[in-house]
Each structure stands twice: as structure tokens, then as C-alpha cells.
Short mmCIF file of C-alpha atoms in Angstrom, two decimals:
data_model
loop_
_atom_site.label_atom_id
_atom_site.label_comp_id
_atom_site.label_asym_id
_atom_site.label_seq_id
_atom_site.Cartn_x
_atom_site.Cartn_y
_atom_site.Cartn_z
CA UNK Z 1037 8.82 -28.53 2.71
CA UNK Z 1038 5.17 -27.80 2.09
CA UNK Z 1039 4.86 -26.82 -1.55
CA UNK Z 1040 1.24 -25.70 -1.33
CA UNK Z 1041 -1.54 -26.65 -3.69
CA UNK Z 1042 -1.36 -26.05 -7.43
CA UNK Z 1043 -4.96 -25.15 -8.28
CA UNK Z 1044 -4.14 -23.84 -11.73
CA UNK Z 1045 -3.15 -27.17 -13.24
CA UNK Z 1046 -6.04 -29.10 -11.70
CA UNK Z 1047 -8.68 -26.54 -12.74
CA UNK Z 1048 -7.42 -26.28 -16.32
CA UNK Z 1049 -7.35 -30.08 -16.52
CA UNK Z 1050 -10.90 -30.19 -15.14
CA UNK Z 1051 -12.20 -27.63 -17.67
CA UNK Z 1052 -10.46 -29.21 -20.67
CA UNK Z 1053 -11.89 -32.51 -19.44
CA UNK Z 1054 -15.37 -30.93 -19.80
CA UNK Z 1055 -14.63 -30.34 -23.48
CA UNK Z 1056 -13.59 -26.66 -23.34
CA UNK Z 1057 -10.64 -25.56 -25.50
CA UNK Z 1058 -7.39 -24.96 -23.61
CA UNK Z 1059 -7.33 -21.21 -24.36
CA UNK Z 1060 -10.79 -20.59 -22.89
CA UNK Z 1061 -9.94 -22.68 -19.82
CA UNK Z 1062 -6.84 -20.51 -19.28
CA UNK Z 1063 -8.89 -17.27 -19.52
CA UNK Z 1064 -11.44 -18.62 -17.01
CA UNK Z 1065 -8.57 -19.58 -14.74
CA UNK Z 1066 -7.10 -16.05 -15.04
CA UNK Z 1067 -10.39 -14.36 -14.15
CA UNK Z 1068 -11.31 -16.47 -11.09
CA UNK Z 1069 -8.47 -15.37 -8.76
CA UNK Z 1070 -8.83 -11.76 -9.93
CA UNK Z 1071 -12.53 -11.62 -9.07
CA UNK Z 1072 -11.82 -13.36 -5.76
CA UNK Z 1073 -9.05 -10.85 -4.93
CA UNK Z 1074 -11.12 -7.79 -5.91
CA UNK Z 1075 -14.11 -9.00 -3.86
CA UNK Z 1076 -11.85 -10.05 -1.00
CA UNK Z 1077 -10.06 -6.71 -0.89
CA UNK Z 1078 -13.39 -4.85 -0.97
CA UNK Z 1079 -14.74 -6.95 1.90
CA UNK Z 1080 -11.41 -6.56 3.73
CA UNK Z 1081 -11.53 -2.78 3.33
CA UNK Z 1082 -15.15 -2.68 4.56
CA UNK Z 1083 -14.11 -4.82 7.52
CA UNK Z 1084 -11.39 -2.23 8.26
CA UNK Z 1085 -13.97 0.57 8.45
CA UNK Z 1086 -16.10 -1.51 10.85
CA UNK Z 1087 -13.04 -2.43 12.97
CA UNK Z 1088 -11.98 1.19 13.11
CA UNK Z 1089 -15.39 2.26 14.43
CA UNK Z 1090 -15.67 -0.62 16.88
CA UNK Z 1091 -12.12 -0.28 18.26
CA UNK Z 1092 -12.37 3.50 18.56
CA UNK Z 1093 -15.68 3.05 20.39
CA UNK Z 1094 -14.08 0.58 22.79
CA UNK Z 1095 -11.20 3.00 23.39
CA UNK Z 1096 -13.58 5.84 24.16
CA UNK Z 1097 -15.99 3.70 26.23
CA UNK Z 1098 -18.79 3.93 23.68
CA UNK Z 1099 -20.73 1.05 22.11
CA UNK Z 1100 -20.13 1.93 18.45
CA UNK Z 1101 -22.11 0.40 15.56
CA UNK Z 1102 -24.93 -1.66 17.02
CA UNK Z 1103 -28.16 -1.77 15.03
CA UNK Z 1104 -27.18 -2.94 11.51
CA UNK Z 1105 -26.78 -6.69 11.94
CA UNK Z 1106 -25.07 -8.41 14.89
CA UNK Z 1107 -22.52 -5.99 16.43
CA UNK Z 1108 -23.32 -3.55 13.61
CA UNK Z 1109 -21.35 -5.67 11.19
CA UNK Z 1110 -23.58 -4.71 8.26
CA UNK Z 1111 -22.99 -0.99 8.76
CA UNK Z 1112 -20.28 -0.77 6.03
CA UNK Z 1113 -22.78 -2.24 3.54
CA UNK Z 1114 -25.32 0.38 4.59
CA UNK Z 1115 -22.62 3.00 3.99
CA UNK Z 1116 -21.99 1.74 0.46
CA UNK Z 1117 -25.73 1.74 -0.26
CA UNK Z 1118 -26.08 5.27 1.04
CA UNK Z 1119 -23.16 6.58 -0.99
CA UNK Z 1120 -24.52 4.91 -4.14
CA UNK Z 1121 -27.88 6.68 -3.98
CA UNK Z 1122 -26.55 10.13 -3.05
CA UNK Z 1123 -26.57 13.08 -5.46
CA UNK Z 1124 -23.36 13.11 -7.48
CA UNK Z 1125 -22.45 16.76 -6.98
CA UNK Z 1126 -19.62 18.41 -8.89
CA UNK Z 1127 -18.82 22.10 -8.23
CA UNK Z 1128 -19.76 24.37 -11.14
CA UNK Z 1129 -16.23 25.79 -11.31
CA UNK Z 1130 -14.44 22.40 -11.26
CA UNK Z 1131 -12.71 20.70 -14.16
CA UNK Z 1132 -15.14 17.85 -14.99
CA UNK Z 1133 -12.67 15.40 -16.57
CA UNK Z 1134 -9.92 15.60 -13.93
CA UNK Z 1135 -12.56 15.65 -11.17
CA UNK Z 1136 -13.79 12.19 -12.25
CA UNK Z 1137 -10.38 10.83 -13.26
CA UNK Z 1138 -8.76 11.57 -9.87
CA UNK Z 1139 -10.68 9.06 -7.70
CA UNK Z 1140 -10.59 6.48 -10.51
CA UNK Z 1141 -6.79 6.69 -10.71
CA UNK Z 1142 -6.40 6.37 -6.94
CA UNK Z 1143 -8.73 3.37 -6.72
CA UNK Z 1144 -7.28 1.51 -9.72
CA UNK Z 1145 -3.64 2.02 -8.74
CA UNK Z 1146 -4.23 0.72 -5.21
CA UNK Z 1147 -6.19 -2.33 -6.35
CA UNK Z 1148 -3.59 -3.17 -9.02
CA UNK Z 1149 -0.96 -3.66 -6.30
CA UNK Z 1150 -2.81 -6.75 -5.07
CA UNK Z 1151 -1.67 -8.52 -8.27
CA UNK Z 1152 1.48 -9.75 -6.55
CA UNK Z 1153 0.31 -10.08 -2.92
CA UNK Z 1154 0.67 -13.79 -2.04
CA UNK Z 1155 -1.54 -15.72 0.41
CA UNK Z 1156 0.30 -19.00 -0.21
CA UNK Z 1157 2.96 -20.56 -2.40
CA UNK Z 1158 0.63 -20.56 -5.42
CA UNK Z 1159 -2.20 -18.48 -3.96
CA UNK Z 1160 -1.61 -15.22 -5.78
CA UNK Z 1161 -2.70 -13.86 -9.15
CA UNK Z 1162 0.72 -13.68 -10.74
CA UNK Z 1163 4.19 -14.25 -9.32
CA UNK Z 1164 5.91 -11.46 -11.25
CA UNK Z 1165 9.70 -11.37 -11.22
CA UNK Z 1166 9.54 -7.69 -10.24
CA UNK Z 1167 7.30 -8.43 -7.20
CA UNK Z 1168 7.88 -5.86 -4.50
CA UNK Z 1169 9.28 -3.34 -6.99
CA UNK Z 1170 6.00 -3.59 -8.92
CA UNK Z 1171 4.04 -2.67 -5.79
CA UNK Z 1172 6.27 0.32 -5.06
CA UNK Z 1173 6.03 1.51 -8.68
CA UNK Z 1174 2.25 1.13 -9.04
CA UNK Z 1175 1.39 2.52 -5.62
CA UNK Z 1176 3.26 5.74 -6.44
CA UNK Z 1177 0.68 6.51 -9.15
CA UNK Z 1178 -2.06 7.26 -6.61
CA UNK Z 1179 -0.62 10.65 -5.46
CA UNK Z 1180 -1.07 11.85 -9.07
CA UNK Z 1181 -4.77 11.06 -8.68
CA UNK Z 1182 -4.86 12.93 -5.36
CA UNK Z 1183 -3.11 15.94 -6.93
CA UNK Z 1184 -5.55 15.81 -9.86
CA UNK Z 1185 -8.62 15.84 -7.64
CA UNK Z 1186 -7.14 18.51 -5.39
CA UNK Z 1187 -6.41 20.79 -8.31
CA UNK Z 1188 -9.55 20.11 -10.33
CA UNK Z 1189 -11.93 20.88 -7.44
CA UNK Z 1190 -11.01 24.59 -7.72
CA UNK Z 1191 -11.25 24.82 -3.96
CA UNK Z 1192 -8.50 26.19 -1.71
CA UNK Z 1193 -8.71 23.45 0.91
CA UNK Z 1194 -8.67 20.78 -1.78
CA UNK Z 1195 -5.66 22.33 -3.51
CA UNK Z 1196 -3.61 22.51 -0.30
CA UNK Z 1197 -4.65 18.97 0.62
CA UNK Z 1198 -3.66 17.63 -2.80
CA UNK Z 1199 -0.25 19.33 -2.65
CA UNK Z 1200 0.34 18.00 0.85
CA UNK Z 1201 -0.58 14.50 -0.30
CA UNK Z 1202 1.97 14.69 -3.12
CA UNK Z 1203 4.73 16.09 -0.87
CA UNK Z 1204 4.05 13.51 1.82
CA UNK Z 1205 4.01 10.54 -0.49
CA UNK Z 1206 7.24 11.50 -2.27
CA UNK Z 1207 8.96 12.09 1.09
CA UNK Z 1208 8.08 8.64 2.44
CA UNK Z 1209 8.43 6.65 -0.76
CA UNK Z 1210 12.24 6.64 -0.60
CA UNK Z 1211 12.53 5.26 2.97
CA UNK Z 1212 9.86 2.69 2.04
CA UNK Z 1213 11.77 1.63 -1.08
CA UNK Z 1214 15.08 1.49 0.85
CA UNK Z 1215 13.59 -0.74 3.55
CA UNK Z 1216 12.16 -3.06 0.89
CA UNK Z 1217 15.55 -3.00 -0.85
CA UNK Z 1218 17.27 -4.50 2.19
CA UNK Z 1219 14.69 -7.31 2.15
CA UNK Z 1220 15.21 -7.88 -1.58
CA UNK Z 1221 18.93 -8.14 -0.92
CA UNK Z 1222 18.42 -10.88 1.67
CA UNK Z 1223 16.14 -12.94 -0.58
CA UNK Z 1224 18.28 -12.40 -3.71
CA UNK Z 1225 15.23 -11.43 -5.73
CA UNK Z 1226 12.18 -9.20 -5.86
CA UNK Z 1227 9.47 -11.88 -6.09
CA UNK Z 1228 7.09 -11.71 -3.11
CA UNK Z 1229 6.86 -15.52 -3.00
CA UNK Z 1230 10.65 -15.84 -2.78
CA UNK Z 1231 10.70 -13.26 0.01
CA UNK Z 1232 8.31 -15.37 2.11
CA UNK Z 1233 10.03 -18.65 1.25
CA UNK Z 1234 13.31 -17.18 2.42
CA UNK Z 1235 11.71 -16.69 5.85
CA UNK Z 1236 10.66 -20.34 6.16
CA UNK Z 1237 12.47 -23.06 8.06
CA UNK Z 1238 12.65 -22.13 11.72
CA UNK Z 1239 9.16 -20.72 12.28
CA UNK Z 1240 8.96 -17.40 14.08
CA UNK Z 1241 12.75 -17.29 14.55
CA UNK Z 1242 13.45 -17.07 10.83
CA UNK Z 1243 11.10 -14.13 10.17
CA UNK Z 1244 12.74 -11.02 8.75
CA UNK Z 1245 11.60 -9.01 11.77
CA UNK Z 1246 14.61 -10.23 13.78
CA UNK Z 1247 17.12 -9.67 10.98
CA UNK Z 1248 15.72 -6.27 9.94
CA UNK Z 1249 14.44 -4.57 13.11
CA UNK Z 1250 15.44 -1.11 11.88
CA UNK Z 1251 14.02 -1.80 8.43
CA UNK Z 1252 10.76 -2.94 10.03
CA UNK Z 1253 10.49 0.31 11.96
CA UNK Z 1254 11.21 2.40 8.84
CA UNK Z 1255 8.75 0.40 6.78
CA UNK Z 1256 5.96 0.59 9.37
CA UNK Z 1257 6.30 4.38 9.77
CA UNK Z 1258 6.59 5.01 6.03
CA UNK Z 1259 3.65 2.70 5.27
CA UNK Z 1260 1.46 4.60 7.76
CA UNK Z 1261 2.52 7.85 6.11
CA UNK Z 1262 1.82 6.50 2.61
CA UNK Z 1263 -1.67 5.48 3.77
CA UNK Z 1264 -2.24 9.00 5.13
CA UNK Z 1265 -3.20 7.60 8.50
CA UNK Z 1266 -2.94 9.57 11.71
CA UNK Z 1267 -0.44 10.80 12.93
CA UNK Z 1268 0.38 11.52 9.27
CA UNK Z 1269 -3.06 12.43 7.90
CA UNK Z 1270 -2.12 16.01 6.97
CA UNK Z 1271 -3.60 15.83 3.45
CA UNK Z 1272 -7.04 15.22 4.99
CA UNK Z 1273 -6.68 16.95 8.37
CA UNK Z 1274 -10.38 17.35 9.18
CA UNK Z 1275 -9.87 20.23 11.60
CA UNK Z 1276 -7.76 22.50 9.38
CA UNK Z 1277 -8.42 21.46 5.78
CA UNK Z 1278 -11.93 19.95 6.21
CA UNK Z 1279 -10.90 16.67 4.49
CA UNK Z 1280 -8.46 18.25 2.02
CA UNK Z 1281 -8.63 16.87 -1.49
CA UNK Z 1282 -11.90 15.02 -0.71
CA UNK Z 1283 -13.56 18.29 0.19
CA UNK Z 1284 -15.82 18.67 -2.85
CA UNK Z 1285 -16.45 14.95 -3.30
CA UNK Z 1286 -19.64 13.15 -2.40
CA UNK Z 1287 -21.54 10.04 -3.37
CA UNK Z 1288 -19.77 7.32 -5.31
CA UNK Z 1289 -16.61 9.32 -6.01
CA UNK Z 1290 -16.10 9.84 -2.29
CA UNK Z 1291 -16.75 6.11 -1.84
CA UNK Z 1292 -13.91 5.40 -4.29
CA UNK Z 1293 -11.52 7.55 -2.25
CA UNK Z 1294 -12.71 6.04 1.01
CA UNK Z 1295 -12.57 2.44 -0.23
CA UNK Z 1296 -9.21 3.11 -1.85
CA UNK Z 1297 -7.69 4.48 1.35
CA UNK Z 1298 -8.83 1.47 3.40
CA UNK Z 1299 -7.66 -0.92 0.66
CA UNK Z 1300 -4.32 0.89 0.91
CA UNK Z 1301 -4.25 0.28 4.67
CA UNK Z 1302 -4.99 -3.39 4.04
CA UNK Z 1303 -2.19 -3.48 1.46
CA UNK Z 1304 0.22 -1.93 3.97
CA UNK Z 1305 -0.75 -4.57 6.54
CA UNK Z 1306 -0.28 -7.37 4.03
CA UNK Z 1307 3.11 -5.97 2.96
CA UNK Z 1308 4.31 -5.79 6.56
CA UNK Z 1309 3.15 -9.41 6.98
CA UNK Z 1310 4.90 -10.57 3.80
CA UNK Z 1311 8.14 -8.65 4.16
CA UNK Z 1312 8.75 -8.89 7.90
CA UNK Z 1313 6.34 -11.31 9.58
CA UNK Z 1314 6.84 -14.39 7.42
CA UNK Z 1315 3.74 -14.11 5.19
CA UNK Z 1316 1.74 -17.33 5.28
CA UNK Z 1317 4.23 -19.13 7.55
CA UNK Z 1318 3.02 -20.30 10.96
CA UNK Z 1319 4.99 -19.28 14.10
CA UNK Z 1320 6.43 -22.82 14.01
CA UNK Z 1321 7.29 -24.90 10.91
CA UNK Z 1322 4.13 -26.52 9.53
CA UNK Z 1323 6.06 -29.73 8.91
CA UNK Z 1324 6.23 -30.29 12.66
CA UNK Z 1325 2.41 -30.63 12.74
CA UNK Z 1326 2.31 -33.16 9.92
CA UNK Z 1327 5.21 -35.06 11.47
CA UNK Z 1328 3.52 -35.02 14.88
CA UNK Z 1329 0.22 -36.29 13.49
CA UNK Z 1330 2.01 -38.76 11.23
CA UNK Z 1331 0.48 -37.42 8.00
CA UNK Z 1332 2.23 -37.37 4.67
CA UNK Z 1333 2.74 -33.63 3.83
CA UNK Z 1334 1.82 -34.41 0.22
CA UNK Z 1335 -1.70 -35.70 1.00
CA UNK Z 1336 -4.30 -33.64 -0.88
CA UNK Z 1337 -6.59 -32.86 2.06
CA UNK Z 1338 -3.63 -31.89 4.26
CA UNK Z 1339 -2.45 -29.42 1.61
CA UNK Z 1340 -5.91 -27.81 1.55
CA UNK Z 1341 -5.76 -27.40 5.34
CA UNK Z 1342 -2.20 -26.03 5.11
CA UNK Z 1343 -3.26 -23.49 2.45
CA UNK Z 1344 -6.26 -22.40 4.56
CA UNK Z 1345 -3.96 -22.02 7.58
CA UNK Z 1346 -1.59 -19.96 5.41
CA UNK Z 1347 -4.35 -17.57 4.29
CA UNK Z 1348 -5.51 -17.23 7.90
CA UNK Z 1349 -1.99 -16.49 9.10
CA UNK Z 1350 -1.43 -13.83 6.41
CA UNK Z 1351 -4.71 -12.11 7.26
CA UNK Z 1352 -4.10 -12.37 11.02
CA UNK Z 1353 -0.71 -10.67 10.67
CA UNK Z 1354 -2.11 -8.01 8.33
CA UNK Z 1355 -5.03 -7.23 10.64
CA UNK Z 1356 -2.66 -7.09 13.58
CA UNK Z 1357 -0.88 -4.21 11.83
CA UNK Z 1358 -4.26 -2.58 11.05
CA UNK Z 1359 -5.29 -2.94 14.70
CA UNK Z 1360 -2.05 -1.21 15.67
CA UNK Z 1361 -2.74 1.58 13.14
CA UNK Z 1362 -6.25 2.11 14.56
CA UNK Z 1363 -4.90 2.20 18.13
CA UNK Z 1364 -2.33 4.77 17.01
CA UNK Z 1365 -4.99 6.89 15.31
CA UNK Z 1366 -6.89 7.40 18.55
CA UNK Z 1367 -3.79 7.79 20.72
CA UNK Z 1368 -1.39 10.29 19.16
CA UNK Z 1369 -1.95 13.82 17.84
CA UNK Z 1370 -1.26 14.85 14.25
CA UNK Z 1371 2.27 16.05 13.36
CA UNK Z 1372 2.93 19.43 11.70
CA UNK Z 1373 3.98 19.55 8.05
CA UNK Z 1374 7.56 20.58 8.88
CA UNK Z 1375 7.84 17.78 11.47
CA UNK Z 1376 6.52 15.35 8.88
CA UNK Z 1377 9.07 16.38 6.25
CA UNK Z 1378 11.89 16.41 8.83
CA UNK Z 1379 11.04 12.88 9.93
CA UNK Z 1380 11.07 11.66 6.34
CA UNK Z 1381 14.16 13.42 5.02
CA UNK Z 1382 16.38 13.92 8.05
CA UNK Z 1383 15.67 10.73 9.98
CA UNK Z 1384 14.18 7.90 7.94
CA UNK Z 1385 16.22 8.50 4.77
CA UNK Z 1386 19.68 8.50 6.46
CA UNK Z 1387 18.91 5.49 8.67
CA UNK Z 1388 17.40 3.75 5.65
CA UNK Z 1389 20.71 4.12 3.81
CA UNK Z 1390 22.67 2.97 6.87
CA UNK Z 1391 20.35 -0.02 7.27
CA UNK Z 1392 20.93 -0.99 3.64
CA UNK Z 1393 24.73 -0.80 3.94
CA UNK Z 1394 24.60 -2.66 7.26
CA UNK Z 1395 22.55 -5.43 5.66
CA UNK Z 1396 25.06 -5.67 2.82
CA UNK Z 1397 27.98 -5.84 5.28
CA UNK Z 1398 26.24 -8.47 7.43
CA UNK Z 1399 25.43 -10.48 4.31
CA UNK Z 1400 29.11 -10.52 3.40
CA UNK Z 1401 30.10 -11.52 6.94
CA UNK Z 1402 27.35 -14.04 7.73
CA UNK Z 1403 26.15 -15.27 4.32
CA UNK Z 1404 24.11 -18.14 5.79
CA UNK Z 1405 22.00 -16.03 8.17
CA UNK Z 1406 21.34 -13.30 5.61
CA UNK Z 1407 20.25 -15.31 2.63
CA UNK Z 1408 23.58 -16.45 1.25
CA UNK L 845 10.95 -15.79 -20.25
CA UNK L 846 11.56 -12.59 -18.30
CA UNK L 847 8.15 -11.08 -19.08
CA UNK L 848 6.12 -14.15 -18.12
CA UNK L 849 3.11 -13.43 -15.92
CA UNK L 850 2.50 -9.95 -17.30
CA UNK L 851 -0.57 -11.04 -19.28
CA UNK L 852 -2.20 -11.28 -15.85
CA UNK L 853 -1.30 -7.64 -15.29
CA UNK L 854 -3.16 -6.56 -18.42
CA UNK L 855 -6.29 -8.56 -17.53
CA UNK L 856 -6.17 -7.39 -13.91
CA UNK L 857 -5.85 -3.78 -15.10
CA UNK L 858 -9.07 -4.26 -17.08
CA UNK L 859 -10.83 -5.90 -14.10
CA UNK L 860 -9.68 -3.13 -11.74
CA UNK L 861 -10.84 -0.45 -14.20
CA UNK L 862 -14.18 -2.15 -14.64
CA UNK L 863 -15.06 -2.10 -10.91
CA UNK L 864 -15.03 1.70 -10.28
CA UNK L 865 -16.66 2.37 -13.68
CA UNK L 866 -19.42 -0.05 -12.73
CA UNK L 867 -19.79 1.92 -9.49
CA UNK L 868 -20.02 5.22 -11.39
CA UNK L 869 -22.65 3.82 -13.79
CA UNK L 870 -24.68 2.34 -10.91
CA UNK L 871 -24.58 5.65 -9.06
CA UNK L 872 -25.64 7.45 -12.25
CA UNK L 873 -28.71 5.17 -12.46
CA UNK L 874 -29.59 5.23 -8.75
CA UNK L 875 -28.81 8.77 -7.64
CA UNK L 876 -31.37 11.59 -7.87
CA UNK L 877 -30.80 14.64 -10.07
CA UNK L 878 -29.15 17.66 -8.42
CA UNK L 879 -31.97 19.69 -6.95
CA UNK L 880 -30.66 23.25 -6.89
CA UNK L 881 -27.76 25.14 -8.49
CA UNK L 882 -26.77 26.31 -4.99
CA UNK L 883 -25.44 22.83 -4.23
CA UNK L 884 -22.89 23.23 -7.02
CA UNK L 885 -21.15 26.25 -5.48
CA UNK L 886 -17.61 25.86 -4.15
CA UNK L 887 -17.40 25.04 -0.44
CA UNK L 888 -15.57 27.56 1.71
CA UNK L 889 -16.74 26.96 5.27
CA UNK L 890 -20.18 28.40 4.53
CA UNK L 891 -18.96 31.80 3.27
CA UNK L 892 -19.17 33.07 -0.29
CA UNK L 893 -15.94 31.85 -1.93
CA UNK L 894 -13.44 34.69 -2.48
CA UNK L 895 -11.59 34.13 -5.76
CA UNK L 896 -10.68 30.79 -7.31
CA UNK L 897 -7.99 28.28 -6.36
CA UNK L 898 -6.31 28.29 -9.76
CA UNK L 899 -3.80 31.00 -8.88
CA UNK L 900 -0.02 31.22 -8.62
CA UNK L 901 1.36 30.78 -5.13
CA UNK L 902 4.48 29.54 -3.38
CA UNK L 903 4.20 25.76 -3.31
CA UNK L 904 7.24 25.32 -0.99
CA UNK L 905 7.54 21.65 -1.81
CA UNK L 906 9.46 22.04 -4.99
CA UNK L 907 12.91 21.65 -3.42
CA UNK L 908 11.66 18.39 -1.92
CA UNK L 909 10.49 17.34 -5.36
CA UNK L 910 13.99 17.94 -6.76
CA UNK L 911 15.61 15.99 -3.93
CA UNK L 912 13.03 13.24 -4.45
CA UNK L 913 13.99 12.81 -8.11
CA UNK L 914 17.67 12.38 -7.15
CA UNK L 915 17.07 9.83 -4.41
CA UNK L 916 14.37 7.94 -6.28
CA UNK L 917 16.67 7.42 -9.25
CA UNK L 918 19.38 6.36 -6.81
CA UNK L 919 17.04 3.74 -5.31
CA UNK L 920 16.23 2.43 -8.79
CA UNK L 921 19.97 2.07 -9.48
CA UNK L 922 20.44 0.19 -6.20
CA UNK L 923 17.74 -2.42 -6.91
CA UNK L 924 19.71 -4.46 -9.48
CA UNK L 925 22.78 -4.18 -7.23
CA UNK L 926 20.86 -5.58 -4.24
CA UNK L 927 19.32 -8.44 -6.21
CA UNK L 928 22.66 -9.55 -7.70
CA UNK L 929 24.66 -8.80 -4.54
CA UNK L 930 25.26 -12.42 -3.49
CA UNK L 931 27.08 -13.11 -6.77
CA UNK L 932 29.06 -9.88 -6.83
CA UNK L 933 30.84 -10.01 -3.48
CA UNK L 934 32.99 -7.44 -1.72
CA UNK L 935 33.92 -5.34 -4.78
CA UNK L 936 30.23 -4.51 -5.35
CA UNK L 937 29.92 -3.57 -1.68
CA UNK L 938 32.77 -1.08 -1.95
CA UNK L 939 31.35 0.35 -5.19
CA UNK L 940 27.93 0.83 -3.59
CA UNK L 941 29.61 2.37 -0.55
CA UNK L 942 31.26 4.99 -2.80
CA UNK L 943 28.00 5.56 -4.70
CA UNK L 944 25.95 6.01 -1.53
CA UNK L 945 28.56 8.24 0.15
CA UNK L 946 28.48 10.62 -2.84
CA UNK L 947 24.70 10.79 -2.46
CA UNK L 948 24.94 11.26 1.30
CA UNK L 949 27.33 14.13 0.59
CA UNK L 950 24.60 15.60 -1.63
CA UNK L 951 22.03 15.13 1.12
CA UNK L 952 24.30 16.86 3.65
CA UNK L 953 24.82 19.73 1.18
CA UNK L 954 21.08 20.13 0.62
CA UNK L 955 20.53 19.95 4.38
CA UNK L 956 23.16 22.63 5.10
CA UNK L 957 21.78 24.85 2.33
CA UNK L 958 18.36 24.71 3.97
CA UNK L 959 16.67 22.91 1.06
CA UNK L 960 15.09 20.47 3.51
CA UNK L 961 13.48 23.22 5.62
CA UNK L 962 9.80 23.75 5.04
CA UNK L 963 9.57 27.42 6.02
#
């Protein structure tokens, strides 16, 4: 088994070797992965906006972003710059405190979820025992922010959009939690690292996708709905609600909403990768490579390569889901609100419960195949 | 220790709060002052806004909110069951079966009563 690299111990040893006290070395160690994750997620979200433009352009036989940098790759940066220097307009009739607090709450709650998203055995900020439950709990704070901004704008479109966002997210949270529950049952724990480790061993064949096909479908649909992506983008619905709860927002506060929603899409992709597509695992066991090349799997340089491969695999799987979401956005029309609620309550919830009981029954019958 | 690793949560909360506040401060420094009071009027597709949005109206989602509370609490109850399932065996399966069938009965009741209809 590849155990991954343990950077924490080596860095703290390095810093204490330089004469720093142990406490300070630990704080520096805590801050480094956090800054890396926050920057990485921001860049990842900006990359999503560029991908969305480029893929939609390809689908509609346009060129898409072209002038800012090669293939227009710097366009997201230009967007951020533009939004930073725009007038920060707040409607005269709005509630000033809630109007500012709304986007902050959405942004913070989405970024907090990345605390437990693993890119390797030790490549995450903190391996909490509550893992996947933590993500579900924290991500359900963001609809409060959406409701706040919808209500505080004192605008009819914004109010309807905010209410729709709340209704939609509570309708799809239960199927999402039930699908994750079946996964937690198979790995006998909630830790995200344990969930990926449980999918190791036989490469692509041991991924949860094959053992939880129904759960995967529920999770993918519910994750799209939680991200408010088309065909479930009713809270924004440009044509009817003119962007819903974001209606009165401009400048940096709009940027917080926009960045938050793409970070949420990235989070959904990463969760699909971790829960169903084997996380950082390659499609074949990595030990076969080291055996084939005759390398000791404990060699330092080989572990660095293995960790880099793991990060690449996680991101590849996550961006595959994002690519699928973008394709879907420009392919299918938006559902109506009653169709949306029907799908959540009358279809996904019952089959989510059945899937959970089925998993439990299969685990009793075939304990080896379903995590013992 | 069961709470190990949560000090990272506290620090990460501070880091995550710092980033958007930094953005707000930067925008405050970089953005121009609002030119005219007209830009602070409420948007309503270009017309003069008729009345405010802080009024009483039929939300329609409140039955869904009630059903959500029931099923969300149910899911929370099921999490410890699922995690400890491999040690509990067939008795726990039957217990969960009874628990879930009571809830499914509730769902069917709400469905029949029309609580899950939007209109």
C-alpha cells in the first residue's frame, strides 16, 4: 500500500531545526495548507468560469474568449479586476447589514467545506472524524445567506429568488445526505480519507460507482441542484427573475456570489470524485507501476510522484464532472418549480431511502464486497 | 481524542473570513464613489418600482419546510446507525427498517394530503 507522504512531520522538524519553537512551527504548518487551498480553490473556480465560456463557445460554434492571454485564459482575472473597481451600489431601500452579510455568509460557508476535501492520504487540511457529515452540515448554511440577500434587497425578483433558493436547497439536501449515508455505511466511518481508502485495492473496479450506481445518480442530480446549475437554476433564472437574489448586487459583492457558486461547483465535482470515483486512486493500483519499474514504494522521490499523480487524478475526475455540468447547461432547458420539487420529494427521496436499505441488506449478505 | 483536528477548523474559519473581508476593503479603496442617487433606486425592469418587497404573501414552501425538518432529523438519526452498522448486525437492520417504514408512511400521508404539491 502507498501510504503517501507525511509533510507535516518533516516540515515541523525542519522549522524546529532552524531554531523556531515547536508551537510557532505548528502554527506555520497549519497556515500553509489553508492558504494553498484557498488560493487553489479560487484559481479552480476562475478556471471553471473560463472553461464554461470556452466549452459553451465550442458547442455553439463560436470562438469564445480570445484576446486576454493565450486562448483568453486571463479573462477571469480581468473579470476580477473589473468587479473590484466597480461602484459598490446598494439600493436606498435595502437593509445595509443583511445586504453585506448575505454574500459573506455564502462565500465563507462554501470555502469552509474544503477543510476536509482530501487530495491524498495526508494531503488535506484536517482529517476530521465527521468528514462528509461536516461538509453536508456546513454547506447547508449558504441558503441562509441567499435568503438574507434576497430579503434584504427589498426587490421583488430578489425576494422570490431567495425563497426559491431556500426551497430548492432544502428539497435536495435530504437525497444528497441519504446518498452520502450509504457511502458512509460501506466505509464504516465518515472520514473522507477512509472513504477513499475503502475504494483502493483493485483500481477502477473497486470504485464506489459500481457498488452504488443508484446512489451516484442521486448524488449527481442533487449536487447539481445544490449548486443551482441548469437545469435547476430557478433561483437565478435570468429570463424570469433577472438573476434572482443577485439582482441588486454589483461589484465585489456580486464577485463573492459568483466566485462562491463556482467554488460550490468545484466542491460538488470533488465530492463526486471522492465518494464515487475513487478520489486520488488511479484507474489501476499504483503499486503495479512501482512493481513493474522495480522501485521500492517507500522511496522518497517515488512518494512525491505518487502524491502528484493523486492530486492530478482527483482534479481530473472533479473537472470531468464539471465538464459534464457545463455540457448539461447548454443542452437541457430549465425545469419548472413544481417539477423541481416533485423530482426531489417524490422521486429522489424515496429511491434514496430504498438505496440505503438495499446497501444495508447487501452489506449483511456480502460483507466483504460492501466494506465488511 | 474525539475532537482532534478541530483547531484547524477554527483557524480555517478565520482564514476564510479574512479573504472576502479583504476583498470588500480592497473594493472600498479602489471603487469610485456613487455618482448619482438614481443608481440607488430599486431595479424593476426599468419601471418605477410599485410598492416594496417587504410585504406578506403566500410563500407556498412552508409545507416543504415542515417535511424537510422531519426528514432531516431522520437522516441525522440514521448517520450513527450507518457508521456502526457493521458491528450491530441484523437486529439493527430490522430496527432501521421499522424506523424508515414509519417515516415512509408519513411521506405517503403527506403525499396523499397534497402537502407535496406546489400549487
